[in-house]
Coordinates of C-alpha atoms (C1' of nucleotides) in Angstrom, one line a residue:
Chain A
M1 CA 232.3 -213.6 -51.0
P2 CA 232.4 -210.2 -52.1
E3 CA 231.1 -208.0 -49.2
L4 CA 231.4 -204.1 -49.9
P5 CA 234.9 -204.0 -49.6
E6 CA 235.4 -206.9 -52.4
V7 CA 232.8 -204.6 -54.6
E8 CA 235.3 -201.3 -54.1
T9 CA 238.4 -203.4 -54.7
V10 CA 236.6 -205.1 -58.1
R11 CA 235.9 -201.6 -58.6
R12 CA 239.2 -200.0 -58.4
S13 CA 241.2 -202.4 -60.1
L14 CA 238.8 -202.2 -63.1
E15 CA 238.0 -198.9 -63.3
P16 CA 241.4 -197.4 -64.9
R17 CA 241.1 -200.6 -67.3
I18 CA 237.3 -200.4 -68.6
T19 CA 236.6 -196.3 -68.3
G20 CA 235.7 -194.7 -71.7
H21 CA 236.0 -198.1 -73.4
R22 CA 232.9 -199.3 -75.8
I23 CA 231.5 -202.4 -75.7
E24 CA 231.9 -204.1 -78.9
A25 CA 230.2 -207.7 -78.3
V26 CA 228.4 -209.1 -75.7
D27 CA 228.1 -213.0 -75.0
V28 CA 225.6 -214.7 -72.3
R29 CA 226.5 -217.9 -71.8
R30 CA 224.2 -219.0 -69.1
R31 CA 220.8 -216.3 -68.5
D32 CA 219.4 -218.5 -65.3
L33 CA 221.9 -216.8 -62.9
R34 CA 220.0 -215.6 -58.9
W35 CA 217.5 -213.3 -61.6
P36 CA 217.4 -214.3 -64.8
I37 CA 219.3 -211.9 -67.5
V38 CA 216.5 -210.4 -69.6
D39 CA 217.0 -211.1 -73.2
E40 CA 217.3 -207.8 -74.3
F41 CA 220.5 -207.5 -71.6
E42 CA 222.9 -208.0 -75.1
E43 CA 221.5 -205.2 -77.2
R44 CA 221.2 -203.0 -74.1
L45 CA 224.9 -203.4 -74.2
R46 CA 226.5 -203.7 -77.6
G47 CA 227.8 -200.2 -78.9
R48 CA 228.0 -198.3 -75.4
S49 CA 230.9 -196.8 -74.3
I50 CA 231.5 -196.8 -69.9
R51 CA 231.3 -193.2 -68.7
A52 CA 232.4 -194.4 -65.1
L53 CA 232.8 -197.4 -62.6
E54 CA 230.1 -197.0 -58.8
R55 CA 229.5 -198.6 -56.4
R56 CA 226.6 -199.1 -54.0
A57 CA 225.9 -201.6 -51.2
K58 CA 227.4 -205.0 -52.4
Y59 CA 226.1 -203.7 -56.0
L60 CA 229.5 -202.5 -58.6
L61 CA 227.6 -200.1 -61.2
I62 CA 228.5 -199.7 -64.3
R63 CA 227.6 -196.0 -65.9
L64 CA 226.9 -196.0 -69.6
D65 CA 226.8 -193.1 -72.4
D66 CA 222.9 -193.6 -72.6
D67 CA 223.0 -193.2 -68.8
A68 CA 222.3 -196.8 -68.0
T69 CA 223.6 -198.7 -65.5
W70 CA 224.9 -202.2 -66.1
V71 CA 224.5 -203.3 -62.8
V72 CA 226.4 -206.1 -61.1
H73 CA 226.2 -208.2 -57.8
F74 CA 228.7 -211.0 -57.2
G75 CA 226.7 -213.4 -54.8
M76 CA 229.0 -215.5 -52.9
S77 CA 231.2 -217.0 -55.7
G78 CA 231.1 -214.3 -58.6
T79 CA 234.3 -213.0 -60.1
L80 CA 234.3 -210.0 -63.0
L81 CA 237.7 -210.0 -64.6
F82 CA 239.1 -208.2 -67.3
H83 CA 242.0 -209.3 -69.6
E84 CA 243.8 -207.8 -71.6
S85 CA 243.1 -210.0 -74.6
R86 CA 240.5 -212.1 -75.6
R87 CA 239.9 -215.5 -74.7
E88 CA 238.0 -217.9 -76.8
R89 CA 237.6 -221.3 -74.4
F90 CA 236.1 -220.8 -71.1
D91 CA 235.4 -222.3 -68.2
K92 CA 231.7 -224.0 -67.6
H93 CA 230.9 -221.2 -65.1
D94 CA 231.9 -218.5 -67.0
H95 CA 228.5 -217.3 -68.1
V96 CA 229.2 -213.4 -69.8
V97 CA 231.5 -212.4 -71.6
V98 CA 232.0 -208.9 -72.5
D99 CA 234.1 -207.5 -75.4
L100 CA 235.7 -204.5 -75.4
A101 CA 236.5 -202.3 -79.1
A102 CA 240.0 -201.7 -78.0
G103 CA 240.6 -205.2 -77.3
G104 CA 240.4 -206.6 -73.5
Q105 CA 237.2 -208.8 -72.8
L106 CA 235.4 -208.9 -69.3
V107 CA 234.5 -212.0 -68.0
F108 CA 232.0 -213.0 -65.4
N109 CA 232.6 -215.9 -63.7
D110 CA 230.3 -217.4 -60.8
P111 CA 229.5 -221.0 -59.8
R112 CA 226.9 -221.1 -57.8
R113 CA 225.2 -218.5 -59.6
F114 CA 224.2 -216.7 -57.0
G115 CA 225.5 -213.5 -58.6
S116 CA 223.1 -211.1 -61.3
M117 CA 223.4 -208.9 -63.7
S118 CA 221.0 -206.4 -65.1
I119 CA 220.9 -203.1 -66.7
H120 CA 219.1 -200.0 -65.2
E121 CA 217.7 -197.0 -66.7
G122 CA 217.7 -193.9 -64.7
D123 CA 218.5 -192.7 -61.5
D124 CA 219.7 -195.2 -58.7
A125 CA 216.5 -194.0 -56.3
Q126 CA 214.4 -197.3 -56.5
L127 CA 217.1 -199.6 -57.5
F128 CA 218.2 -198.7 -53.6
E129 CA 214.9 -198.5 -52.0
G130 CA 215.0 -199.6 -49.2
V131 CA 218.8 -200.1 -48.8
G132 CA 220.3 -198.6 -45.9
P133 CA 222.8 -195.7 -45.3
E134 CA 226.8 -196.9 -46.7
P135 CA 228.4 -198.0 -43.7
L136 CA 231.5 -195.2 -44.2
D137 CA 229.2 -192.3 -44.4
E138 CA 229.2 -190.7 -41.1
V139 CA 226.1 -188.8 -41.1
G140 CA 224.0 -191.2 -42.1
F141 CA 225.5 -194.4 -40.6
N142 CA 226.7 -193.6 -36.8
G143 CA 226.4 -194.1 -33.2
E144 CA 223.0 -192.4 -32.6
Y145 CA 221.4 -194.2 -35.6
L146 CA 222.2 -197.5 -33.9
F147 CA 220.9 -196.5 -31.2
A148 CA 217.6 -194.8 -32.3
H149 CA 217.4 -198.0 -34.6
G150 CA 217.9 -200.1 -30.9
K151 CA 214.1 -198.5 -29.6
R152 CA 212.7 -199.8 -32.2
T153 CA 213.6 -203.9 -32.6
S154 CA 214.5 -206.5 -29.7
R155 CA 216.8 -208.4 -32.6
V156 CA 220.7 -209.1 -31.6
L157 CA 223.5 -206.9 -32.8
K158 CA 224.4 -209.5 -35.1
D159 CA 221.1 -209.8 -37.1
V160 CA 220.9 -205.7 -37.2
L161 CA 224.2 -205.5 -39.4
M162 CA 223.6 -208.1 -41.4
D163 CA 220.1 -206.5 -42.7
Q164 CA 221.0 -204.3 -45.3
R165 CA 217.5 -202.0 -44.8
V166 CA 219.9 -201.6 -41.5
V167 CA 223.4 -200.5 -43.2
A168 CA 224.6 -201.6 -46.5
G169 CA 227.2 -203.6 -48.0
L170 CA 228.5 -206.5 -44.3
G171 CA 228.4 -209.5 -44.3
N172 CA 229.0 -212.3 -42.4
I173 CA 232.8 -211.7 -42.0
Y174 CA 233.1 -208.0 -41.7
V175 CA 229.9 -208.2 -39.3
N176 CA 232.4 -210.6 -37.3
E177 CA 235.5 -208.9 -37.4
A178 CA 233.5 -205.3 -36.2
L179 CA 231.5 -207.1 -33.5
F180 CA 235.2 -208.1 -32.3
L181 CA 236.8 -205.1 -32.5
A182 CA 234.3 -203.4 -30.5
G183 CA 233.7 -206.0 -27.5
L184 CA 230.4 -206.6 -28.3
R185 CA 229.1 -210.4 -28.8
P186 CA 227.0 -211.3 -31.2
R187 CA 223.8 -212.3 -29.6
R188 CA 223.8 -209.0 -27.9
A189 CA 220.4 -207.1 -27.6
L190 CA 221.1 -203.9 -29.9
R191 CA 218.6 -202.3 -27.8
R192 CA 220.5 -203.1 -24.6
L193 CA 222.9 -201.5 -25.8
T194 CA 224.2 -197.6 -24.3
R195 CA 224.7 -194.8 -26.5
D196 CA 228.2 -195.2 -25.5
D197 CA 228.1 -198.7 -27.0
C198 CA 226.2 -198.1 -30.5
E199 CA 229.3 -195.6 -30.5
R200 CA 231.6 -197.4 -30.4
L201 CA 230.3 -200.1 -32.2
A202 CA 229.6 -198.0 -35.2
Q203 CA 233.9 -196.9 -35.0
S204 CA 234.5 -200.3 -35.5
V205 CA 232.3 -201.1 -38.2
R206 CA 234.3 -197.9 -40.1
T207 CA 237.5 -198.2 -38.9
I208 CA 237.1 -202.7 -40.2
I209 CA 236.0 -201.4 -43.2
S210 CA 238.1 -199.5 -44.0
E211 CA 241.0 -201.1 -43.5
A212 CA 238.8 -204.0 -45.4
I213 CA 238.8 -201.7 -48.4
E214 CA 242.7 -200.4 -47.8
H215 CA 244.2 -204.2 -47.9
R216 CA 241.9 -204.6 -51.2
G217 CA 239.3 -207.4 -49.9
S218 CA 239.7 -211.1 -48.3
S219 CA 240.6 -213.9 -50.7
I220 CA 239.5 -216.4 -48.2
S221 CA 238.7 -219.2 -50.6
D222 CA 237.8 -217.4 -54.2
F223 CA 238.0 -214.1 -54.0
L224 CA 239.7 -212.3 -57.2
D225 CA 239.7 -208.7 -57.7
G226 CA 239.3 -207.5 -61.5
V227 CA 242.8 -208.5 -63.0
G228 CA 243.1 -211.8 -60.9
R229 CA 244.4 -210.6 -57.7
M230 CA 243.9 -211.7 -54.2
G231 CA 243.4 -209.3 -51.4
G232 CA 245.3 -209.1 -48.2
Y233 CA 242.7 -209.0 -45.5
Q234 CA 242.1 -212.7 -44.8
W235 CA 245.4 -211.9 -43.2
R236 CA 244.2 -210.1 -40.8
R237 CA 241.3 -211.2 -39.9
R238 CA 241.1 -211.5 -35.5
V239 CA 237.8 -213.9 -35.2
Y240 CA 236.2 -215.0 -38.5
G241 CA 237.1 -218.7 -39.5
R242 CA 239.4 -219.0 -36.1
E243 CA 237.6 -221.3 -34.2
G244 CA 239.6 -222.7 -31.9
E245 CA 242.5 -220.5 -31.8
S246 CA 244.0 -218.2 -29.9
C247 CA 242.5 -214.8 -29.4
A248 CA 245.9 -212.5 -30.6
A249 CA 244.3 -209.9 -27.6
C250 CA 243.7 -212.7 -24.5
G251 CA 244.8 -215.7 -25.2
S252 CA 241.6 -217.3 -24.6
T253 CA 239.8 -220.0 -27.5
I254 CA 237.6 -218.0 -30.4
K255 CA 234.2 -220.1 -30.3
V256 CA 232.1 -220.4 -32.8
I257 CA 228.0 -219.9 -32.3
V258 CA 225.2 -220.0 -34.6
V259 CA 223.2 -216.8 -35.1
G260 CA 220.8 -216.0 -38.0
Q261 CA 221.7 -219.4 -39.8
R262 CA 225.2 -218.0 -40.1
S263 CA 228.3 -219.0 -38.2
S264 CA 229.6 -216.7 -35.7
F265 CA 232.6 -216.3 -34.2
Y266 CA 233.9 -214.6 -31.5
C267 CA 236.3 -214.1 -28.1
P268 CA 234.2 -214.9 -24.9
T269 CA 237.2 -213.2 -22.9
C270 CA 237.1 -209.4 -25.6
Q271 CA 233.5 -209.7 -26.2
R272 CA 230.7 -209.3 -23.9
Chain B
dG1 C1' 211.3 -213.9 -36.6
dT2 C1' 213.4 -218.0 -37.9
dA3 C1' 213.8 -221.8 -41.8
dA4 C1' 214.3 -223.3 -46.3
dA5 C1' 215.4 -222.6 -50.7
dC6 C1' 218.4 -221.2 -54.7
dC7 C1' 223.5 -224.5 -56.4
dT8 C1' 227.9 -225.8 -56.9
dG9 C1' 232.8 -227.4 -54.6
dG10 C1' 235.8 -228.6 -51.1
dC11 C1' 237.3 -230.2 -47.1
dA12 C1' 236.6 -233.8 -43.2
Chain C
dT1 C1' 228.5 -239.1 -47.5
dG2 C1' 227.5 -235.0 -45.3
dC3 C1' 228.4 -230.3 -43.8
dC4 C1' 230.6 -226.0 -44.9
dA5 C1' 230.3 -221.6 -47.5
dG6 C1' 231.6 -213.8 -48.8
dG7 C1' 224.1 -213.8 -50.2
dT8 C1' 219.1 -212.7 -50.7
dT9 C1' 214.7 -214.4 -51.3
dT10 C1' 210.5 -216.0 -49.6
dA11 C1' 207.6 -219.0 -47.6
dC12 C1' 205.8 -220.8 -42.7

DNA sequence: GTAAACCTGGCA
DNA sequence: TGCCAGGTTTAC
């Protein structure tokens, strides 16, 4: 589910509701997520106040008043929902329940358990070691960066953009959409692109990610923000999940191929 | 590099 | 029943 725009949407929805609040109780109902929740998790959170909410790549970073960070990754199916009043009955996939002193409650739900949660001490450097630049950072991520990277790899565009070490936060939906906007096929080799191609591709990534954040992410099957609202970008998809439909730009039939084990949707006419 | 693995639910 | 899914790690 969540790529960068969805995580950012969760961050924005939760920020005004939980910033400054103190954590009163923590109930871990299931510890075997993608990485097991450590035994000390509850005691590290209990009594702390939430100082700020940030995001890096696809990680939600909940800053605590002791300078530790509560790190959340949503995997494919995770949600973190804020409830104004506490609940007592839980779904079988509600794995972590955090009660706030003011009366609210945060519930982490994740049917597939590809998500994870941990407490990180100190600064973020080691946490994000090897993670690529944010796509909206024009200094770290731009056409020249992609062009230079192309000199070091024979990989195809789809693989490169999906690689979190190259650029952080993109996933299958938005890589497909960015490649459509750039007019480039998923199987094109990065090393074969011109500087102009790379510039257009970097710009397309930024455009798609910005639009997706504006529209509060994509709810294709089950994404919800921090208060249970669906996103709106699913209505604006141009290729992802549209196999067999006609391209809005040219009318050709959208095709799907598998690249790097993931479905890649593209318009055979608009993308070359 | 490429594939298989993790896990559950929904749909053909 | 089998295949597919917004992700990431691990193992040939």
